[in-house]
Amino acid sequence: MVDLNQALQQAHQIVFMTGAGVSTASGIPDYRSETGVYAGKKNAEYMLSHDNFIQHPADYWHFVKENLYFPQAQPNIIHQKMAQIANQKGLVITQNVDGLDRKAGCKNLVEFHGTLYDTYCTKCGQAVDWHEYLQDYRHQNCGGIIRSSIVLYGESINENSISRSLQAVAAADLIIVVGTSFQVYPFAGLIQYRQEAAQLIAINKTPLPMPTGGEMIVADAVDTFKGVTVK
Ligand SMILES: [Zn+2]
């Protein structure tokens, strides 16, 4: 089996690519499992769409407030160790919008799908504290609609996030995929930009179909990261 610590120590540029599976241990539901955000809700993707946000801002706001915000959640050992390693020699590219990588102190970070905790008024452009957004989606100063930077269905990924991610993946000699299933594009497509010689390791509770040359660690990522030593 692949020696994760050895791989981490030998690598010069490491990219972690993560998804919902790294935050479930912090009490944040994923999207598509039996207990996920979408469970029992037929219209969840519509609720999180640009169309719904524009046409029914109150419905959108209620859905997001009730289902996505967990401001009390704390980073777990996966976020913490990834942050320490990435700050030394790498980057975390996360699909998560929960802000836990930031809370863990990660400075080399791309929040690929935005974050719930950057909120602003769509009318006057002013940054608004997310606490205020959770009280009311209308901006007190101007009456405009407040939103977060999360990327909704029907919206494009921020170009700066894409270019930073592509550069990092192309420069990496080690890519570690954790807590995500390679099924959400364009995120999953980033992998294609890796160097041929780059080592690719995925950590997931269930086996994933892996690109050629990739190595799979089938395990609970919390257990795996407990065993990671950071120098
Ligand atoms: Zn405003």
Tab-separated table of C-alpha atoms in Angstrom, residues 62-193:
chain	number	residue	atom	x	y	z
A	62	HIS	CA	-34.396	30.495	3.585
A	63	PHE	CA	-33.058	27.346	1.958
A	64	VAL	CA	-29.429	28.406	2.244
A	65	LYS	CA	-29.805	29.654	5.793
A	66	GLU	CA	-31.500	26.464	6.989
A	67	ASN	CA	-29.428	23.930	5.066
A	68	LEU	CA	-25.943	25.242	4.369
A	69	TYR	CA	-24.836	27.483	7.239
A	70	PHE	CA	-23.130	25.816	10.193
A	71	PRO	CA	-21.180	28.694	11.697
A	72	GLN	CA	-20.416	26.769	14.898
A	73	ALA	CA	-18.605	23.972	13.022
A	74	GLN	CA	-14.902	23.623	13.683
A	75	PRO	CA	-12.148	22.266	11.445
A	76	ASN	CA	-11.122	18.670	12.031
A	77	ILE	CA	-7.745	16.979	11.807
A	78	ILE	CA	-7.974	16.700	8.015
A	79	HIS	CA	-8.400	20.475	7.568
A	80	GLN	CA	-5.692	21.171	10.145
A	81	LYS	CA	-2.998	18.942	8.693
A	82	MET	CA	-3.763	19.925	5.114
A	83	ALA	CA	-3.463	23.584	6.137
A	84	GLN	CA	-0.080	23.033	7.790
A	85	ILE	CA	1.293	21.137	4.811
A	86	ALA	CA	-0.169	23.449	2.170
A	87	ASN	CA	1.189	26.513	3.961
A	88	GLN	CA	4.666	24.989	3.716
A	89	LYS	CA	4.589	23.643	0.177
A	90	GLY	CA	1.305	23.483	-1.617
A	91	LEU	CA	-2.301	24.435	-2.095
A	92	VAL	CA	-5.694	23.243	-0.958
A	93	ILE	CA	-8.379	23.380	-3.647
A	94	THR	CA	-11.709	22.760	-2.008
A	95	GLN	CA	-15.214	22.411	-3.367
A	96	ASN	CA	-16.528	23.116	0.118
A	97	VAL	CA	-18.213	26.421	0.889
A	98	ASP	CA	-18.096	25.960	4.671
A	99	GLY	CA	-15.029	28.075	5.434
A	100	LEU	CA	-13.365	25.355	7.516
A	101	ASP	CA	-10.057	25.423	5.628
A	102	ARG	CA	-9.780	29.136	6.418
A	103	LYS	CA	-10.653	28.476	10.036
A	104	ALA	CA	-7.889	25.876	10.114
A	105	GLY	CA	-5.443	28.599	9.097
A	106	CYS	CA	-4.948	27.553	5.497
A	107	LYS	CA	-3.439	30.463	3.593
A	108	ASN	CA	-2.741	28.707	0.305
A	109	LEU	CA	-6.337	28.025	-0.539
A	110	VAL	CA	-8.689	28.106	-3.498
A	111	GLU	CA	-12.354	27.956	-2.559
A	112	PHE	CA	-13.386	26.634	-5.949
A	113	HIS	CA	-17.109	27.011	-5.386
A	114	GLY	CA	-16.835	30.187	-3.316
A	115	THR	CA	-17.703	30.479	0.356
A	116	LEU	CA	-20.768	31.141	2.471
A	117	TYR	CA	-18.782	33.582	4.572
A	118	ASP	CA	-17.980	36.162	1.873
A	119	THR	CA	-21.243	38.058	1.550
A	120	TYR	CA	-22.023	41.220	-0.352
A	121	CYS	CA	-24.872	43.344	-1.646
A	122	THR	CA	-25.705	42.673	-5.293
A	123	LYS	CA	-27.057	46.223	-5.721
A	124	CYS	CA	-24.421	48.501	-4.189
A	125	GLY	CA	-21.563	45.973	-4.133
A	126	GLN	CA	-20.696	46.638	-0.497
A	127	ALA	CA	-19.335	43.757	1.577
A	128	VAL	CA	-21.851	42.757	4.246
A	129	ASP	CA	-21.053	40.684	7.306
A	130	TRP	CA	-22.521	37.188	7.031
A	131	HIS	CA	-24.114	37.579	10.476
A	132	GLU	CA	-26.168	40.413	9.024
A	133	TYR	CA	-27.047	38.287	5.987
A	134	LEU	CA	-28.413	35.544	8.236
A	135	GLN	CA	-30.699	38.152	9.838
A	136	ASP	CA	-32.042	39.528	6.561
A	137	TYR	CA	-31.239	39.059	2.886
A	138	ARG	CA	-32.066	42.700	2.119
A	139	HIS	CA	-29.270	45.174	2.599
A	140	GLN	CA	-30.186	47.687	5.296
A	141	ASN	CA	-28.330	50.530	3.566
A	142	CYS	CA	-29.827	50.277	0.096
A	143	GLY	CA	-32.531	47.603	0.049
A	144	GLY	CA	-30.517	45.475	-2.402
A	145	ILE	CA	-30.364	41.685	-2.241
A	146	ILE	CA	-27.411	40.228	-0.333
A	147	ARG	CA	-25.741	37.012	-1.390
A	148	SER	CA	-22.658	34.966	-0.642
A	149	SER	CA	-19.919	34.132	-3.136
A	150	ILE	CA	-20.973	30.487	-3.484
A	151	VAL	CA	-21.269	29.354	-7.079
A	152	LEU	CA	-24.874	28.462	-7.856
A	153	TYR	CA	-26.170	26.062	-10.485
A	154	GLY	CA	-26.183	28.048	-13.705
A	155	GLU	CA	-23.245	30.228	-12.661
A	156	SER	CA	-19.594	30.075	-13.717
A	157	ILE	CA	-16.587	29.331	-11.558
A	158	ASN	CA	-14.474	32.400	-10.800
A	159	GLU	CA	-11.751	32.634	-13.461
A	160	ASN	CA	-9.053	33.451	-10.959
A	161	SER	CA	-9.923	30.281	-9.022
A	162	ILE	CA	-9.660	28.224	-12.193
A	163	SER	CA	-6.319	29.676	-13.269
A	164	ARG	CA	-4.755	29.376	-9.806
A	165	SER	CA	-5.956	25.777	-9.589
A	166	LEU	CA	-4.687	24.824	-13.037
A	167	GLN	CA	-1.278	26.338	-12.350
A	168	ALA	CA	-0.968	24.514	-9.052
A	169	VAL	CA	-2.084	21.159	-10.452
A	170	ALA	CA	0.304	21.523	-13.400
A	171	ALA	CA	3.202	22.335	-11.041
A	172	ALA	CA	2.480	19.648	-8.443
A	173	ASP	CA	4.493	16.493	-7.972
A	174	LEU	CA	1.895	15.094	-5.566
A	175	ILE	CA	-1.885	15.407	-5.800
A	176	ILE	CA	-4.053	14.112	-2.998
A	177	VAL	CA	-7.771	13.801	-3.545
A	178	VAL	CA	-9.766	13.478	-0.361
A	179	GLY	CA	-13.447	13.366	0.445
A	180	THR	CA	-14.704	13.778	-3.089
A	181	SER	CA	-15.731	11.464	-5.867
A	182	PHE	CA	-14.340	13.071	-9.078
A	183	GLN	CA	-17.878	13.531	-10.341
A	184	VAL	CA	-18.377	17.282	-10.176
A	185	TYR	CA	-17.055	19.133	-13.218
A	186	PRO	CA	-15.120	21.292	-13.842
A	187	PHE	CA	-13.485	20.469	-10.492
A	188	ALA	CA	-12.812	16.849	-11.401
A	189	GLY	CA	-11.344	17.882	-14.750
A	190	LEU	CA	-8.458	19.702	-13.023
A	191	ILE	CA	-6.770	16.329	-12.565
A	192	GLN	CA	-6.181	16.123	-16.313
A	193	TYR	CA	-3.692	18.994	-16.095
